[in-house]
GROMACS .gro file of C-alpha atoms in nm:
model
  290
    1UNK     CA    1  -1.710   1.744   3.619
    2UNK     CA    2  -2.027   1.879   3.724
    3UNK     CA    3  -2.390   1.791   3.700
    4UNK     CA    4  -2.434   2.014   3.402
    5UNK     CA    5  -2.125   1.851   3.208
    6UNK     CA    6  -2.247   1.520   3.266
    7UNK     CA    7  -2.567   1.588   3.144
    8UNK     CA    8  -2.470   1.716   2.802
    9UNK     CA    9  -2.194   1.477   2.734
   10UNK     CA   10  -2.481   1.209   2.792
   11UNK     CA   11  -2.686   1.387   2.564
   12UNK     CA   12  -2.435   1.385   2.266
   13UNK     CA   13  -2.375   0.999   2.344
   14UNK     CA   14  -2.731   0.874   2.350
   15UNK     CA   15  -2.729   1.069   2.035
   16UNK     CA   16  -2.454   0.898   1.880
   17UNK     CA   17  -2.590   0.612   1.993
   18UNK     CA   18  -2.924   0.623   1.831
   19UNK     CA   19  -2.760   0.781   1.505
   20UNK     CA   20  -2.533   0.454   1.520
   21UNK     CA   21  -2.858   0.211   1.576
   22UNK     CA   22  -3.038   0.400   1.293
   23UNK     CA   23  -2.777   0.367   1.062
   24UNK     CA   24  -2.721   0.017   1.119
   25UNK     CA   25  -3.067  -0.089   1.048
   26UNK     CA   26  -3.125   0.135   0.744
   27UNK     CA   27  -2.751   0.196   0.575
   28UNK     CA   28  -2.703  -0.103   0.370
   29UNK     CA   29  -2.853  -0.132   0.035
   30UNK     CA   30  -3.080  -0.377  -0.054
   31UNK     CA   31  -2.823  -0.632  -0.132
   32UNK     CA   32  -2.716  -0.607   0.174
   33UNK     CA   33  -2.379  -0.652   0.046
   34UNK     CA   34  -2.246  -0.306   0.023
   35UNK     CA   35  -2.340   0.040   0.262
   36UNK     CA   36  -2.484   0.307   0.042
   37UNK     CA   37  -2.327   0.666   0.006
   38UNK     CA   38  -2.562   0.843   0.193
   39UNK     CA   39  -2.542   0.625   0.469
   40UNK     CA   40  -2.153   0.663   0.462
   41UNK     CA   41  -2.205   1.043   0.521
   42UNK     CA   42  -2.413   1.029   0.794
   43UNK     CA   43  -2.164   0.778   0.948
   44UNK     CA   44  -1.953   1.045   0.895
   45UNK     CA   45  -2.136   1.314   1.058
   46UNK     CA   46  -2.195   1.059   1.372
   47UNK     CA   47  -1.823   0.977   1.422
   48UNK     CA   48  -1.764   1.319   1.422
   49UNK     CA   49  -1.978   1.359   1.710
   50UNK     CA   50  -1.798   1.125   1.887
   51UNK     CA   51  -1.456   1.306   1.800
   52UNK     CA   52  -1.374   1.032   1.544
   53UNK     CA   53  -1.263   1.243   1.244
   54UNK     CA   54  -1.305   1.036   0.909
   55UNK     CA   55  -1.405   1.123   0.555
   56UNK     CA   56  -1.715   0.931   0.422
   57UNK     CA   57  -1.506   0.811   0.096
   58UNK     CA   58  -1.221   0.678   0.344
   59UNK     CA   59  -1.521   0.413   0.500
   60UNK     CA   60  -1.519   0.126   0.318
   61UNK     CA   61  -1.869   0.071   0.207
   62UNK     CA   62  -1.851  -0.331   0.108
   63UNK     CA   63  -1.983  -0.579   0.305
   64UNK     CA   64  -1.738  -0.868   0.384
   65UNK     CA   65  -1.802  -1.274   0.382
   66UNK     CA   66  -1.426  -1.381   0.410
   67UNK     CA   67  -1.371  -1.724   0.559
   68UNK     CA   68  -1.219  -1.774   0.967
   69UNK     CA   69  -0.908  -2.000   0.872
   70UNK     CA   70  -0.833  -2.270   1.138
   71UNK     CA   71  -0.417  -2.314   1.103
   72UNK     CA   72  -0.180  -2.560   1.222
   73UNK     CA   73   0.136  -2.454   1.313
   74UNK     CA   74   0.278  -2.768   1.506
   75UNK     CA   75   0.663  -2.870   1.486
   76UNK     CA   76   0.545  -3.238   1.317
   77UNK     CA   77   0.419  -2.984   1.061
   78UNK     CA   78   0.687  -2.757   0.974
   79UNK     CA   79   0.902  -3.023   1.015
   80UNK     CA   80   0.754  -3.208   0.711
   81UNK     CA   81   0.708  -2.884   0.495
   82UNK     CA   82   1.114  -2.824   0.590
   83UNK     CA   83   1.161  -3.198   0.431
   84UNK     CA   84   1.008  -3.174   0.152
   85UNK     CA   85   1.134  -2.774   0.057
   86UNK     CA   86   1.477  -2.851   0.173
   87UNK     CA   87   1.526  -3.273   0.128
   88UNK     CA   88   1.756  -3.442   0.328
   89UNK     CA   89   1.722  -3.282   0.664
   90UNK     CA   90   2.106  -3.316   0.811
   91UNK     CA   91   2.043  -3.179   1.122
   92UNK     CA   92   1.745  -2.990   1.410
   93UNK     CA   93   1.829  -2.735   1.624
   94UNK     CA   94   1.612  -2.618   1.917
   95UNK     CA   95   1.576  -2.254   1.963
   96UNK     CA   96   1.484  -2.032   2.260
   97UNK     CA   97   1.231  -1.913   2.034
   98UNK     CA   98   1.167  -2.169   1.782
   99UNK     CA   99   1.332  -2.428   1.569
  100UNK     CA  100   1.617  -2.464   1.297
  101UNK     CA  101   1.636  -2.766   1.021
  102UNK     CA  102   1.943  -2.732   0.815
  103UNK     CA  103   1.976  -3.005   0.523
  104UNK     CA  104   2.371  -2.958   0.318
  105UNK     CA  105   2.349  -2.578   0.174
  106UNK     CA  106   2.030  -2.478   0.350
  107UNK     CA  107   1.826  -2.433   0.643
  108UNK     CA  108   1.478  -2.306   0.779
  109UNK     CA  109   1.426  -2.166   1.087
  110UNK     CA  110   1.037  -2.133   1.209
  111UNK     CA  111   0.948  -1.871   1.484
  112UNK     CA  112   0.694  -1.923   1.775
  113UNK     CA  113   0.568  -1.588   1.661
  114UNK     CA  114   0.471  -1.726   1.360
  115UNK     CA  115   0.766  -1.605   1.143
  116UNK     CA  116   1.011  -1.848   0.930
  117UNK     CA  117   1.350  -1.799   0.771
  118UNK     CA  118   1.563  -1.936   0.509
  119UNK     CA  119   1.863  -1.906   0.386
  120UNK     CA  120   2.173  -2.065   0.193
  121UNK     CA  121   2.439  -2.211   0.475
  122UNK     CA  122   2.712  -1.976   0.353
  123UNK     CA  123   2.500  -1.726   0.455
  124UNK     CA  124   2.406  -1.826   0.764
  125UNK     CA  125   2.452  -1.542   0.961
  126UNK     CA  126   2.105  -1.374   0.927
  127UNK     CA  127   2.269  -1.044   1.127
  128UNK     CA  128   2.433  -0.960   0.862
  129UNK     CA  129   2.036  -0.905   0.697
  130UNK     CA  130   1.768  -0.629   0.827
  131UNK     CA  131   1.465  -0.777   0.908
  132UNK     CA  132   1.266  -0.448   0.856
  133UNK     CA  133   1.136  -0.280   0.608
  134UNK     CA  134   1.275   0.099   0.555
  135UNK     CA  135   1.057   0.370   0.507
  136UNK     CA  136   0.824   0.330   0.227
  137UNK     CA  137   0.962   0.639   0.034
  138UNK     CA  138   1.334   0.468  -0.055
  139UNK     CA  139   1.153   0.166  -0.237
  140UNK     CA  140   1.239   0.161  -0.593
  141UNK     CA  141   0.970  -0.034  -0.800
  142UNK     CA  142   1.052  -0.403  -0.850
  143UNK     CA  143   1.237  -0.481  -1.169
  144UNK     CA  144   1.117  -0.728  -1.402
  145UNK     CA  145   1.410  -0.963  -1.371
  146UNK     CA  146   1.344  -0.948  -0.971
  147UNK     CA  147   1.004  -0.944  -1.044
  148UNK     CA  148   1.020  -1.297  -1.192
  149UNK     CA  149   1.243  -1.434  -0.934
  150UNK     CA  150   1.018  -1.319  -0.643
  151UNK     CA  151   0.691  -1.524  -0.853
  152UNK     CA  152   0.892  -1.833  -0.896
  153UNK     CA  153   1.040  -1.836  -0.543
  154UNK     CA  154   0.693  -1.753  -0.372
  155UNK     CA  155   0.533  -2.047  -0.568
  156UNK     CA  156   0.820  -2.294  -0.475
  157UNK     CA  157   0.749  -2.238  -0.151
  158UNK     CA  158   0.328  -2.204  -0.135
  159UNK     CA  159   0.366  -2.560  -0.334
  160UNK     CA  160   0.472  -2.741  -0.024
  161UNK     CA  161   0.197  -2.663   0.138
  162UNK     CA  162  -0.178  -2.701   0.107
  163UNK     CA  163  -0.222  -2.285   0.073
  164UNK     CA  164  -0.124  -2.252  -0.255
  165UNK     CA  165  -0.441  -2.121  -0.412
  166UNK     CA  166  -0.491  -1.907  -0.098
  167UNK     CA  167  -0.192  -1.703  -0.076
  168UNK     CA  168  -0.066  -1.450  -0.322
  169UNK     CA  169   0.133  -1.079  -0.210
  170UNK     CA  170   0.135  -0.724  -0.316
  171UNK     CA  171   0.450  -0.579  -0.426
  172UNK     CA  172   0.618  -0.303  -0.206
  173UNK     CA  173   0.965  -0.225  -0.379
  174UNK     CA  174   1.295  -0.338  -0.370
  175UNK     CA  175   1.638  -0.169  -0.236
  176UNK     CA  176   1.969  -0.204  -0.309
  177UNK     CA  177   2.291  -0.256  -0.159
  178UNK     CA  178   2.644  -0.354  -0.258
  179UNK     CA  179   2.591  -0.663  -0.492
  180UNK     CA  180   2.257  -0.779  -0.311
  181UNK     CA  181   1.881  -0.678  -0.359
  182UNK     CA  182   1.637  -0.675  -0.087
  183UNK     CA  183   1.257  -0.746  -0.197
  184UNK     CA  184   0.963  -0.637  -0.023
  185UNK     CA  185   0.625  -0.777  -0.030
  186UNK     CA  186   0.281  -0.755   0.179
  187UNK     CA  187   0.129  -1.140   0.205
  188UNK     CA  188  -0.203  -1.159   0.126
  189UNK     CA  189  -0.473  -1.455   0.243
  190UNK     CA  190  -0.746  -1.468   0.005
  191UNK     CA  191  -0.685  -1.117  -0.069
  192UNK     CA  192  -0.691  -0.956   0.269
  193UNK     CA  193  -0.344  -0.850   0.375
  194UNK     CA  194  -0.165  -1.014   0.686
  195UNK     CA  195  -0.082  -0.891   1.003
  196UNK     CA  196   0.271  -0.853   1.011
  197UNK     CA  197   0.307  -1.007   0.688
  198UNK     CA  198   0.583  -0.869   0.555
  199UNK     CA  199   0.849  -1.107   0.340
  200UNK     CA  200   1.157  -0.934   0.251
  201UNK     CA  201   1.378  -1.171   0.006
  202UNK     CA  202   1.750  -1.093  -0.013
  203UNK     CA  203   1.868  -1.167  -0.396
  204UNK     CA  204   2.234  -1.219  -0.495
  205UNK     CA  205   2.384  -1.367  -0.830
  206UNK     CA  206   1.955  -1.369  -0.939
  207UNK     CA  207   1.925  -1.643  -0.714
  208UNK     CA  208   1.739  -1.608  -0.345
  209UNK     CA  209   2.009  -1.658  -0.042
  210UNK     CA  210   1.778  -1.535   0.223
  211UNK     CA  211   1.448  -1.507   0.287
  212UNK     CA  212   1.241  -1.367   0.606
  213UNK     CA  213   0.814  -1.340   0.659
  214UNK     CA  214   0.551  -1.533   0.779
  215UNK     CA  215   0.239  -1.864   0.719
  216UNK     CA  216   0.386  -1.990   0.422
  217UNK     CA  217   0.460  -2.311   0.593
  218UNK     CA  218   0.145  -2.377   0.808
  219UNK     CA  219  -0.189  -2.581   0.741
  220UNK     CA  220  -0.481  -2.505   0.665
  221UNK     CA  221  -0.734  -2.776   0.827
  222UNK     CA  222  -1.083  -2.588   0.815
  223UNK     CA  223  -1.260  -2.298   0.745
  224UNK     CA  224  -1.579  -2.108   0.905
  225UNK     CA  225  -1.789  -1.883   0.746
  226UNK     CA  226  -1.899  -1.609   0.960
  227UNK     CA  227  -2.116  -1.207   0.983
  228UNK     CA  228  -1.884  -0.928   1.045
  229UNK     CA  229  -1.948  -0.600   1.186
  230UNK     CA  230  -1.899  -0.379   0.929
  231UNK     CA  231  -1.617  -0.060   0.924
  232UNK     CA  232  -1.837   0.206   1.039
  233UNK     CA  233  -1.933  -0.046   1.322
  234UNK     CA  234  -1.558  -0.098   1.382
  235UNK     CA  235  -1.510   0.258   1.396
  236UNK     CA  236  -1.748   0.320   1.699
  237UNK     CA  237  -1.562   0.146   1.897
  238UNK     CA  238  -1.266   0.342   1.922
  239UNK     CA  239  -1.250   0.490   2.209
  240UNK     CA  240  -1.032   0.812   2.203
  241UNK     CA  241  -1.098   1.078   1.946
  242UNK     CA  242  -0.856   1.029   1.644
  243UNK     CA  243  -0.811   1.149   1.290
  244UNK     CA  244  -0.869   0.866   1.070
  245UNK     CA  245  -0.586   0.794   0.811
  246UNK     CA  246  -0.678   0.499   0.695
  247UNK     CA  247  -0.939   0.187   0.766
  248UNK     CA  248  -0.904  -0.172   0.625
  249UNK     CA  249  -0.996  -0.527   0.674
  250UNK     CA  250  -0.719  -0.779   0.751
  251UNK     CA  251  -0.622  -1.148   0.845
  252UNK     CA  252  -0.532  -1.144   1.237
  253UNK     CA  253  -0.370  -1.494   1.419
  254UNK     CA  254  -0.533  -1.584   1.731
  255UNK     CA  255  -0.337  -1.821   1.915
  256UNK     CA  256  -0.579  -2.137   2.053
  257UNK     CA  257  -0.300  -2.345   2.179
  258UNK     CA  258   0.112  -2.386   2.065
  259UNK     CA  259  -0.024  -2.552   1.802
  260UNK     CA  260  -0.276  -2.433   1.649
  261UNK     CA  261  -0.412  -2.062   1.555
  262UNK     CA  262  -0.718  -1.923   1.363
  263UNK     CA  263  -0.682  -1.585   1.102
  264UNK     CA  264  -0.988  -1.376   1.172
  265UNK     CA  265  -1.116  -1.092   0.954
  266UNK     CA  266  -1.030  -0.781   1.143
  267UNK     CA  267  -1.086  -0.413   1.130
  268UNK     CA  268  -0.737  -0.236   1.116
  269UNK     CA  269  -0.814   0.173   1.176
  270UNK     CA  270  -0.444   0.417   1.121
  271UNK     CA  271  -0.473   0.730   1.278
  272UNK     CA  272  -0.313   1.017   1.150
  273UNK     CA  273  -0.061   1.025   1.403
  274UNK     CA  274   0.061   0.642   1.289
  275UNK     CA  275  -0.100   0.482   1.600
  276UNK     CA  276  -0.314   0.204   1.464
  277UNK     CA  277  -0.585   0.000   1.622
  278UNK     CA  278  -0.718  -0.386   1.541
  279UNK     CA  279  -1.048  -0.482   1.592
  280UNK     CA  280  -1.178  -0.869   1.564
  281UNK     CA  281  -1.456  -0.817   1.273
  282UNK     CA  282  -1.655  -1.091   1.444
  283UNK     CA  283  -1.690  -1.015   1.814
  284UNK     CA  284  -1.561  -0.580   1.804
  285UNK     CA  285  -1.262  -0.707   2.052
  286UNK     CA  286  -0.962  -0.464   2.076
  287UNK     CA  287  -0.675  -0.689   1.946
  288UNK     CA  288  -0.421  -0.460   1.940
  289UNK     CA  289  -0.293  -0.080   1.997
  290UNK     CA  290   0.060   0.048   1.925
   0.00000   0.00000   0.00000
């Protein structure tokens, strides 16, 4: 690159820069609780600059005051949730990536990564399940029969644990196969969706036989209020130019120690080309790129 290159491509940074200073100091309103529409258009007009394509009405405008969520997730833990959702505990299995407790027609099996699963002994064979979600488009909306089953089965298992005014999940769809249905839902924590939160619920005879996701088991012991940065400011700090599909705020885990993990408001930013990037909403930190 020559002199002349360098010289205008630090020109249209230092301008992006100060647009992006500006911006923050003047684009909220005065309740400082929500960025105003102008401001959201000349965010727009600054990403640009920057190669970051994005509509001013994708940008969400509110301000967020979500809590940090300190979480443990040790075996003592999910050992007494298991007893008291499952009762007699029969038997413990150690895993090469977790742990199995099986009481006489049931078992749970909890995940280092955070996942559990559950299903009827007779059923055992979780291979025999998928544990991903197909493509959006071949959902069929939940029925109302499933619809119940899904409510009364998520609150069974939120009720052995001390989230059960915090959690509650959005409704994806449901498919069919043979004589079972699979049941799709998004977990939300106080609202905010989940990282890899799906929970996909396998339903045979109305009655659950298997059930895969993630958090419903583990504590909550504190909370943390905290200030952060808001989209646009999340935006900035991508790094390659991208088309913006889609920008929202989620709960990401952030492993401390094997035992213990916050969930941090973060900035999740889809690209058009289904790339998607995580940013921590408190310190801007890349979390995640795939």
């Amino acid at each position: 690159m020559n002199s002349s290159s360098i010289k205008n491509f630090l020109i249209v940074l230092l301008v992006a820069v100060n647009l992006y200073l500006l911006f923050s100091l003047t684009g909220a309103n005065p309740s400082n609780h929500e960025l105003s529409s102008e401001s959201l258009e000349n965010y727009e007009d600054a990403l640009k600059s920057k190669g970051i394509y994005v509509e001013a009405e994708q940008i969400p405008s509110e301000k967020y005051f979500n809590s940090i969520i300190a979480v443990n997730c040790s075996v003592q833990n999910r050992l007494s949730a298991a007893k008291q959702y499952l009762g007699n505990i029969l038997a413990e299995y150690s895993l090469p990536n977790g742990i199995t407790f099986q009481s006489e027609d049931a078992y749970i099996s909890f995940f280092d990564d955070g996942k559990f699963e559950y299903g009827l002994s007779k059923h055992y064979d979780s291979s025999t399940f998928s544990w991903n979600s197909p493509a959006a488009s071949s959902f069929s909306p939940i029925t109302k029969e499933n619809r119940k089953i899904i409510e009364r089965t998520f609150s069974q298992l939120i009720s052995y644990s001390n989230n059960y005014n915090k959690f509650s999940f959005r409704e994806l769809g449901q498919t069919e196969n043979d004589d079972c249905v699979t049941i799709y839902v998004e977990l939300l924590t106080y609202g905010l969706p989940v990282h890899d939160g799906l929970i996909t619920f396998i339903i045979q005879d109305s009655k659950p036989v298997y059930i895969f996701g993630k958090y419903l088991f583990d504590s909550f012991n504190e909370e943390f209020t905290g200030e952060y940065i808001d989209a646009p400011s999340a935006l900035f700090l991508v790094e390659n130019a991208i088309s913006v599909e889609d920008i929202h705020m989620i709960y990401y885990p952030v492993m401390t120690d094997s035992d213990n993990y916050f969930l941090i408001p973060s900035w999740k930013i889809i690209s058009s080309d289904g790339s998607s990037f995580i940013f921590d909403g408190v310190s801007g930190y890349k979390r995640t790129q795939y």
